[in-house]
Amino acid sequence: MKCRQEVESFDVVVIGAGPGGTTVASYLIRAGLTVLLLEKQSFPRFHVGESLTGVAAEIIADFNLTDTVNSYDFPVKGGVKVIGKGAKNEFFVPVMRSTWQVRRAEFDRILLTHAKSQGVTYRQGHVKSVLKTGERVTGLTYGILEETDEGTRHVVTKTVHCQVVVDASGQSTVLSKLGVAGPRKKSDQFNNDVAVFAHYQGVERDPGTMGDNTFIFYSHIHHWSWFIPITSDKVSVGCVLPKNRLVQCGSPEETMNWGLENINPELKRRMHGHTPMGKVHVISNYSYEVRPFAGEGWICIGDSHQFIDPILSFGVSMAMSDARAASEAILQSLASGSFQAPFLKYCRRSETGQRTAHEIISYFWKYPTFFGYQMRGKLRQDIIRLLSGDIFQPEQFEAIKLIRQGLSSANDQVKAA
Ligand code: FAD
């Protein structure tokens, strides 16, 4: 291995080419900045997180990519069907705007191809460290594989200077690990969960367009499953269970079998006799937050600063929505010469959305039938909007007031006990 130093300069450097990174890069290049996008993996690559909300579809439309995404034959998602404990009740929540169930390898590559076509400089490089002048982040170093004239490959360390570093590194939480952003704090409520997931072929779906929707099967908190169609005959199925179930079962495959057998009888019926199409993936410790997540010359978006729980399928949309808001904050900062006010506004918005999502999820697990009941009642429109990702101005919703009251009285009861 041989290392040498080269220095270049961009307005913004983005770490990670997931949906957050490519979206922020595309917005910034559109505004006339120079952008370097660094990604450590070779694309296309597998990624969990296949069900989108209308928020992602809105940004796709803003990039004029709707026809491109449609040409991939991703199932069109019209909503989410929730099938309750023992399959004794169910309800359906439509989306506000038609969206897709995507194969992430292809979806992320569509966004990356778009970013590159707009002028974003892209390199497959692994970010290693940040450069600082006092408290301000002014660049970073990354390792990149290069080939010599003789055909040998070696890692070259490159240095890049910039005005802003955007961390879009997902669960790698690069700026937190490098001590720039705050430490990664585990979620109190969902940190003991593990998710096991795989793709299956030929599994029974509902007839017609209903079969293209997301299905959530549950029995009780920490025991639920997603069922997301990703082609006309393949579904992504995942089971979320307490971590000790993985220890008891001994392998991801056995944990998956246990979940399919025990979470919900309707899931069991549909999955009977089916085997995964490849590896059963496993992921744990995915619920956390990083505070602070923006500062002088740096800002975190998407999973690089927070992820709660996948049940609402908000992850990709949150990353893309953070990306759009962060690009506005960066442009305002560079125009005004100060990061403070624009980055504070960005952080408040993102925290509000994450807090609302957390409240919805917590309430769902305390009173799971509330949402089905309200879908037939006067709060139907509130529930549809909230579960579609309209979570940044929660005070406008009567449903959120009820949810907050319910959570607060449940907390009071716990304290009194
Ligand atoms: P990512 O998509 O993770 O992209 C980060 C990129 O950064 C990666 O490509 C990575 O290789 C790169 N990177 C990391 N470190 C470095 C480095 N040092 N240098 C360079 N590059 C680096 N979301 C949904 O919307 N719908 C779902 O149905 C859904 N289901 C989920 C199920 C589970 C079990 C989990 C855990 C999550 C789920 N999510 C879902 C969440 C979703 O996967 C994420 O929220 C989403 O991918 C976040 O996007 P991102 O751009 O922030 O990060």
Coordinates of C-alpha atoms and ligand atoms in Angstrom, one line a residue:
M1 CA 0.0 0.0 0.0
K2 CA 1.3 3.4 -1.0
C3 CA -0.2 6.8 0.1
R4 CA 0.3 10.2 -1.4
Q5 CA -1.5 13.5 -0.9
E6 CA -3.5 15.5 -3.4
V7 CA -5.5 18.6 -2.6
E8 CA -8.6 19.9 -4.4
S9 CA -11.5 22.2 -3.5
F10 CA -15.3 22.1 -3.8
D11 CA -18.1 24.3 -2.2
V12 CA -19.7 21.2 -0.6
V13 CA -18.5 17.6 0.0
V14 CA -21.2 15.0 0.7
I15 CA -20.3 11.7 2.5
G16 CA -22.5 8.8 1.2
A17 CA -24.6 8.3 -2.0
G18 CA -27.8 6.9 -0.4
P19 CA -31.1 8.8 -1.1
G20 CA -30.1 11.6 1.3
G21 CA -26.6 12.2 -0.2
T22 CA -27.7 12.2 -3.9
T23 CA -30.7 14.4 -3.1
V24 CA -28.7 17.1 -1.3
A25 CA -26.0 17.0 -4.0
S26 CA -28.6 17.4 -6.8
Y27 CA -30.3 20.4 -5.0
L28 CA -26.9 22.1 -4.4
I29 CA -25.6 21.6 -7.9
R30 CA -29.0 23.0 -9.2
A31 CA -28.3 26.2 -7.1
G32 CA -24.9 26.6 -8.8
L33 CA -22.5 25.2 -6.2
T34 CA -19.6 22.8 -6.9
V35 CA -20.3 19.4 -5.2
L36 CA -18.1 16.3 -4.5
L37 CA -20.1 13.2 -3.6
L38 CA -18.1 10.3 -2.0
E39 CA -19.4 6.8 -1.6
K40 CA -17.4 3.9 -0.1
Q41 CA -19.4 1.1 -1.7
S42 CA -19.6 0.1 -5.4
F43 CA -23.1 0.7 -6.9
P44 CA -25.5 -0.9 -7.4
R45 CA -25.5 -2.2 -3.8
F46 CA -28.2 -3.9 -1.7
H47 CA -29.9 -1.7 1.0
V48 CA -32.9 -2.2 3.3
G49 CA -35.7 0.3 3.1
E50 CA -37.9 -0.4 0.1
S51 CA -41.3 1.2 0.9
L52 CA -41.5 5.0 0.1
T53 CA -44.0 7.7 1.1
G54 CA -45.4 10.5 -1.1
V55 CA -42.7 12.8 0.2
A56 CA -40.1 10.9 -1.8
A57 CA -42.4 10.9 -4.8
E58 CA -42.7 14.7 -4.6
I59 CA -38.9 15.1 -4.7
I60 CA -38.6 12.6 -7.5
A61 CA -41.1 14.7 -9.5
D62 CA -39.1 17.8 -8.6
F63 CA -36.0 16.1 -10.3
N64 CA -38.2 15.2 -13.3
L65 CA -37.5 11.6 -12.6
T66 CA -41.1 10.2 -12.3
D67 CA -41.1 8.7 -15.8
T68 CA -37.6 7.2 -15.2
V69 CA -38.7 5.6 -11.9
N70 CA -42.0 4.4 -13.6
S71 CA -39.9 2.7 -16.3
Y72 CA -38.4 0.3 -13.6
D73 CA -41.8 -1.4 -13.0
F74 CA -41.6 -0.8 -9.2
P75 CA -45.0 -1.7 -7.6
V76 CA -47.1 1.4 -7.2
K77 CA -47.9 1.9 -3.5
G78 CA -51.4 3.2 -2.7
G79 CA -51.2 2.7 1.0
V80 CA -50.6 0.4 4.0
K81 CA -52.7 -2.4 5.3
V82 CA -52.2 -3.2 9.0
I83 CA -53.2 -6.6 10.1
G84 CA -53.6 -6.9 13.9
K85 CA -53.0 -9.4 16.6
G86 CA -54.3 -12.9 15.7
A87 CA -55.4 -11.4 12.3
K88 CA -58.7 -10.4 14.1
N89 CA -58.8 -6.9 12.8
E90 CA -57.3 -4.8 10.0
F91 CA -57.3 -1.3 8.6
F92 CA -56.0 0.4 5.5
V93 CA -54.4 3.8 5.3
P94 CA -54.1 5.3 1.8
V95 CA -51.1 7.5 0.9
M96 CA -51.6 11.2 0.1
R97 CA -49.6 10.9 -3.1
S98 CA -49.0 7.8 -5.2
T99 CA -45.5 6.4 -4.6
W100 CA -43.4 3.2 -5.1
Q101 CA -42.1 0.1 -3.4
V102 CA -38.5 0.1 -4.7
R103 CA -35.6 -2.2 -5.1
R104 CA -33.0 0.0 -3.4
A105 CA -30.1 -1.1 -5.5
E106 CA -31.9 0.3 -8.6
F107 CA -33.6 3.3 -6.9
D108 CA -30.4 4.6 -5.3
R109 CA -28.6 4.2 -8.7
I110 CA -31.3 6.2 -10.4
L111 CA -30.7 9.1 -8.0
L112 CA -26.9 8.8 -8.3
T113 CA -27.1 8.8 -12.1
H114 CA -29.3 11.9 -12.0
A115 CA -26.9 13.7 -9.6
K116 CA -23.9 12.9 -11.9
S117 CA -25.8 14.0 -15.0
Q118 CA -26.5 17.4 -13.3
G119 CA -22.7 18.0 -12.7
V120 CA -22.0 16.5 -9.3
T121 CA -18.5 15.1 -9.2
Y122 CA -18.7 11.5 -7.9
R123 CA -15.9 9.3 -6.6
Q124 CA -15.9 5.9 -4.9
G125 CA -14.0 6.9 -1.8
H126 CA -14.0 6.1 1.9
V127 CA -14.0 9.1 4.1
K128 CA -11.4 8.8 6.9
S129 CA -11.0 12.1 8.7
V130 CA -12.1 15.8 8.8
L131 CA -10.0 18.9 8.5
K132 CA -10.6 21.7 10.9
T133 CA -9.6 25.3 11.3
G134 CA -10.4 26.1 15.0
E135 CA -14.0 24.8 15.5
R136 CA -14.9 25.0 11.8
V137 CA -14.8 22.0 9.5
T138 CA -13.0 23.0 6.4
G139 CA -12.6 19.7 4.5
L140 CA -11.8 16.0 4.8
T141 CA -9.6 13.2 3.7
Y142 CA -10.7 10.0 1.9
G143 CA -9.1 6.9 0.6
I144 CA -9.6 5.9 -3.0
L145 CA -8.4 2.9 -5.0
E146 CA -6.2 3.9 -8.0
E147 CA -4.6 1.8 -10.6
T148 CA -1.0 2.5 -11.8
D149 CA 0.1 2.3 -15.4
E150 CA 1.5 -1.2 -14.6
G151 CA -2.0 -2.3 -13.5
T152 CA -1.4 -2.6 -9.7
R153 CA -4.1 -1.1 -7.5
H154 CA -3.3 0.8 -4.3
V155 CA -5.1 3.2 -1.9
V156 CA -4.4 6.8 -2.4
T157 CA -5.4 9.3 0.4
K158 CA -6.8 12.5 -1.0
T159 CA -7.5 15.8 0.8
V160 CA -10.4 18.0 -0.2
H161 CA -11.1 21.5 1.1
C162 CA -14.7 22.8 1.2
Q163 CA -17.0 25.3 2.8
V164 CA -19.5 22.6 4.1
V165 CA -19.3 18.9 4.7
V166 CA -22.7 17.1 4.6
D167 CA -22.8 13.8 6.4
A168 CA -25.2 11.5 4.6
S169 CA -23.4 8.3 5.6
G170 CA -26.5 6.6 7.0
Q171 CA -26.0 4.2 9.9
S172 CA -22.2 4.7 9.7
T173 CA -22.8 8.1 11.4
V174 CA -19.3 9.2 10.2
L175 CA -19.2 12.7 11.7
S176 CA -20.4 11.3 15.0
K177 CA -17.6 8.6 14.9
L178 CA -15.0 11.3 14.1
G179 CA -16.1 13.3 17.1
V180 CA -17.5 16.3 15.0
A181 CA -21.2 15.6 15.7
G182 CA -22.4 14.4 19.1
P183 CA -22.2 10.8 20.3
R184 CA -24.6 8.2 19.0
K185 CA -27.2 7.7 21.8
K186 CA -29.2 4.5 21.7
S187 CA -33.0 4.8 21.7
D188 CA -34.4 3.8 25.1
Q189 CA -37.5 2.1 23.6
F190 CA -36.4 0.3 20.4
N191 CA -32.8 -0.4 20.9
N192 CA -33.3 -4.0 21.9
D193 CA -34.9 -4.9 18.6
V194 CA -33.4 -6.9 15.8
A195 CA -34.7 -7.0 12.2
V196 CA -34.2 -10.1 10.0
F197 CA -35.2 -9.8 6.4
A198 CA -35.1 -11.4 3.0
H199 CA -36.8 -11.5 -0.4
Y200 CA -39.3 -14.3 -1.3
Q201 CA -40.8 -15.3 -4.6
G202 CA -44.3 -16.4 -5.5
V203 CA -45.9 -15.5 -2.1
E204 CA -49.7 -14.9 -2.1
R205 CA -50.6 -11.2 -2.3
D206 CA -54.0 -9.6 -2.2
P207 CA -55.7 -9.5 -5.6
G208 CA -55.3 -6.4 -7.9
T209 CA -53.6 -3.2 -6.9
M210 CA -54.2 -4.0 -3.2
G211 CA -51.4 -6.6 -3.6
D212 CA -48.9 -3.8 -4.4
N213 CA -49.3 -2.1 -1.0
T214 CA -47.3 -2.5 2.1
F215 CA -48.7 -5.0 4.7
I216 CA -47.8 -4.7 8.3
F217 CA -48.5 -7.8 10.5
Y218 CA -48.2 -7.5 14.3
S219 CA -48.9 -9.3 17.5
H220 CA -47.5 -6.8 20.1
I221 CA -44.7 -4.4 20.7
H222 CA -41.3 -5.6 19.4
H223 CA -43.2 -8.4 17.4
W224 CA -44.1 -7.3 13.9
S225 CA -43.4 -7.9 10.3
W226 CA -43.3 -6.0 7.0
F227 CA -44.4 -7.5 3.7
I228 CA -43.5 -5.2 0.8
P229 CA -43.9 -6.2 -2.8
I230 CA -40.8 -5.2 -4.9
T231 CA -41.6 -6.8 -8.3
S232 CA -44.7 -8.5 -9.7
D233 CA -43.8 -11.7 -8.0
K234 CA -41.2 -10.9 -5.3
V235 CA -41.8 -9.5 -1.8
S236 CA -39.5 -8.2 0.8
V237 CA -40.4 -9.7 4.2
G238 CA -38.8 -8.7 7.5
C239 CA -39.5 -9.6 11.1
V240 CA -38.7 -7.3 14.0
L241 CA -38.2 -9.1 17.2
P242 CA -36.4 -8.7 20.6
K243 CA -32.6 -9.3 20.2
N244 CA -32.7 -12.2 22.6
R245 CA -34.9 -14.1 20.1
L246 CA -31.9 -14.1 17.7
V247 CA -29.8 -15.5 20.6
Q248 CA -32.3 -18.2 21.4
C249 CA -32.9 -19.2 17.7
G250 CA -29.1 -19.2 17.0
S251 CA -29.2 -17.8 13.4
P252 CA -30.9 -15.2 11.3
E253 CA -32.6 -18.0 9.2
E254 CA -34.1 -19.6 12.3
T255 CA -35.1 -16.2 13.8
M256 CA -36.9 -15.5 10.5
N257 CA -38.7 -18.9 10.6
W258 CA -39.7 -18.2 14.2
G259 CA -41.1 -14.8 13.3
L260 CA -43.0 -16.1 10.2
E261 CA -44.5 -18.9 12.4
N262 CA -45.4 -16.8 15.5
I263 CA -46.0 -13.1 14.7
N264 CA -49.4 -13.4 13.0
P265 CA -51.5 -16.3 11.7
E266 CA -52.2 -14.5 8.3
L267 CA -48.5 -14.0 7.8
K268 CA -47.9 -17.6 8.7
R269 CA -50.5 -18.8 6.2
R270 CA -49.0 -16.7 3.3
M271 CA -45.4 -17.6 4.0
H272 CA -46.0 -21.4 4.5
G273 CA -43.7 -23.5 2.4
H274 CA -41.6 -20.5 1.1
T275 CA -37.9 -20.2 1.5
P276 CA -35.8 -17.0 1.1
M277 CA -34.3 -16.2 -2.3
G278 CA -30.9 -15.6 -0.8
K279 CA -29.3 -14.6 2.4
V280 CA -31.4 -13.6 5.4
H281 CA -30.0 -10.2 6.4
V282 CA -29.9 -9.1 10.0
I283 CA -29.5 -5.6 11.5
S284 CA -29.6 -4.5 15.1
N285 CA -28.8 -1.3 17.1
Y286 CA -30.5 0.8 14.3
S287 CA -32.5 3.1 16.7
Y288 CA -30.4 6.0 17.9
E289 CA -30.0 9.8 17.8
V290 CA -26.9 12.1 17.4
R291 CA -27.0 15.5 19.1
P292 CA -25.8 18.1 18.0
F293 CA -26.1 17.3 14.3
A294 CA -25.0 20.5 12.7
G295 CA -22.3 23.1 13.4
E296 CA -19.7 25.3 11.8
G297 CA -19.2 24.0 8.3
W298 CA -20.9 20.7 8.8
I299 CA -24.4 19.2 8.8
C300 CA -25.9 15.7 9.1
I301 CA -28.9 14.5 7.2
G302 CA -31.0 11.3 7.2
D303 CA -29.8 8.3 9.2
S304 CA -26.5 9.9 9.9
H305 CA -28.1 11.7 12.8
Q306 CA -31.2 9.7 13.7
F307 CA -33.3 6.6 13.1
I308 CA -36.1 5.4 15.3
D309 CA -37.9 2.4 14.0
P310 CA -38.9 1.3 10.5
I311 CA -42.6 0.6 11.1
L312 CA -43.8 3.9 9.4
S313 CA -41.5 3.4 6.4
F314 CA -40.3 7.1 6.8
G315 CA -36.5 6.5 6.5
V316 CA -35.9 7.2 2.8
S317 CA -38.4 10.0 2.7
M318 CA -36.9 11.6 5.9
A319 CA -33.4 11.4 4.4
M320 CA -34.6 13.1 1.1
S321 CA -36.7 15.7 3.0
D322 CA -33.8 16.5 5.3
A323 CA -31.6 16.8 2.2
R324 CA -33.9 19.3 0.6
A325 CA -34.1 21.4 3.9
A326 CA -30.3 21.1 4.4
S327 CA -29.6 22.3 0.9
E328 CA -31.7 25.5 1.7
A329 CA -29.9 25.9 5.0
I330 CA -26.5 25.6 3.3
L331 CA -27.4 28.1 0.6
Q332 CA -28.7 30.6 3.2
S333 CA -25.5 30.1 5.3
L334 CA -23.2 30.7 2.4
A335 CA -25.1 33.8 1.3
S336 CA -25.2 35.3 4.8
G337 CA -21.8 34.2 6.0
S338 CA -23.2 32.6 9.1
F339 CA -24.2 29.0 9.7
Q340 CA -26.0 29.7 13.0
A341 CA -29.6 30.7 12.1
P342 CA -30.1 28.6 9.0
F343 CA -28.6 25.4 10.6
L344 CA -30.6 26.0 13.8
K345 CA -33.8 26.3 11.7
Y346 CA -32.9 23.0 9.9
C347 CA -32.2 21.2 13.1
R348 CA -35.5 22.3 14.7
R349 CA -37.5 21.2 11.7
S350 CA -35.8 17.8 11.6
E351 CA -36.2 17.3 15.3
T352 CA -39.9 18.2 15.2
G353 CA -40.5 15.6 12.4
Q354 CA -38.5 12.9 14.3
R355 CA -40.3 13.6 17.6
T356 CA -43.7 13.4 15.8
A357 CA -42.7 10.1 14.3
H358 CA -41.6 8.8 17.7
E359 CA -44.9 9.9 19.3
I360 CA -46.9 8.1 16.6
I361 CA -44.9 4.9 16.9
S362 CA -45.0 4.9 20.7
Y363 CA -48.8 5.5 20.7
F364 CA -49.3 2.8 18.2
W365 CA -47.7 0.3 20.5
K366 CA -49.7 1.4 23.5
Y367 CA -53.0 1.6 21.7
P368 CA -52.7 -0.2 18.4
T369 CA -56.4 -0.1 17.7
F370 CA -56.6 3.7 17.9
F371 CA -55.5 4.2 14.3
G372 CA -57.9 1.6 12.9
Y373 CA -60.7 3.1 14.9
Q374 CA -59.9 6.7 13.9
M375 CA -59.7 5.7 10.2
R376 CA -63.4 5.1 10.4
G377 CA -64.0 8.3 12.5
K378 CA -63.6 12.1 12.4
L379 CA -59.8 12.0 12.6
R380 CA -59.4 9.9 9.4
Q381 CA -57.8 12.8 7.4
D382 CA -55.3 13.5 10.2
I383 CA -54.2 9.9 10.4
I384 CA -53.8 9.7 6.6
R385 CA -51.7 12.9 6.6
L386 CA -49.5 11.9 9.5
L387 CA -48.9 8.4 8.2
S388 CA -48.0 9.9 4.9
G389 CA -45.1 11.8 6.5
D390 CA -46.8 15.2 7.1
I391 CA -45.0 15.4 10.4
F392 CA -43.2 18.8 10.5
Q393 CA -46.1 20.9 11.8
P394 CA -47.8 18.5 14.1
E395 CA -49.7 21.1 16.2
Q396 CA -52.2 21.5 13.3
F397 CA -53.5 17.9 13.9
E398 CA -56.2 17.1 16.5
A399 CA -54.9 13.5 16.4
I400 CA -51.5 14.6 17.6
K401 CA -53.1 16.4 20.6
L402 CA -54.9 13.2 21.5
I403 CA -51.8 11.2 21.1
R404 CA -49.8 13.6 23.3
Q405 CA -52.4 13.5 26.0
G406 CA -52.6 9.7 25.9
L407 CA -48.8 9.4 26.1
S408 CA -48.5 11.9 28.9
S409 CA -51.3 10.2 31.0
A410 CA -49.7 6.8 30.4
N411 CA -46.4 8.2 31.7
D412 CA -48.1 9.7 34.7
Q413 CA -49.6 6.2 35.5
V414 CA -46.1 4.6 35.2
K415 CA -44.7 7.3 37.6
A416 CA -47.5 6.8 40.1
A417 CA -47.2 3.0 40.1
Ligands
FAD1 P1 -28.1 5.3 3.4 O1 -29.2 5.0 2.5 O2 -27.8 4.3 4.4 O3 -26.8 5.7 2.6 C1 -25.6 6.0 3.3 C2 -24.5 5.7 2.3 O4 -23.3 6.2 2.9 C3 -24.3 4.3 2.0 O5 -24.3 4.0 0.6 C4 -22.9 4.0 2.6 O6 -22.1 3.0 1.9 C5 -22.2 5.4 2.5 N1 -21.1 5.6 3.5 C6 -21.1 5.2 4.8 N2 -19.9 5.5 5.4 C7 -19.2 6.1 4.4 C8 -17.8 6.6 4.4 N3 -17.0 6.6 5.5 N4 -17.4 7.2 3.2 C9 -18.2 7.2 2.1 N5 -19.4 6.7 2.1 C10 -19.9 6.1 3.2 N6 -37.0 3.3 5.1 C11 -38.0 3.4 4.3 O7 -38.2 4.5 3.7 N7 -38.9 2.4 4.0 C12 -38.7 1.2 4.6 O8 -39.5 0.3 4.3 C13 -37.7 1.0 5.5 N8 -37.4 -0.2 6.1 C14 -36.4 -0.3 7.0 C15 -36.2 -1.5 7.7 C16 -35.1 -1.6 8.6 C17 -34.9 -2.9 9.4 C18 -34.2 -0.5 8.8 C19 -33.1 -0.6 9.8 C20 -34.4 0.6 8.1 C21 -35.5 0.8 7.2 N9 -35.7 2.0 6.5 C22 -36.8 2.1 5.7 C23 -34.8 3.1 6.7 C24 -33.9 3.4 5.5 O9 -33.1 2.2 5.2 C25 -32.9 4.5 5.8 O10 -33.6 5.5 6.6 C26 -32.4 5.2 4.5 O11 -31.7 4.3 3.7 C27 -31.5 6.4 4.9 O12 -31.0 7.0 3.8 P2 -29.6 7.8 4.0 O13 -29.3 8.4 2.6 O14 -29.6 8.6 5.2 O15 -28.5 6.6 4.3

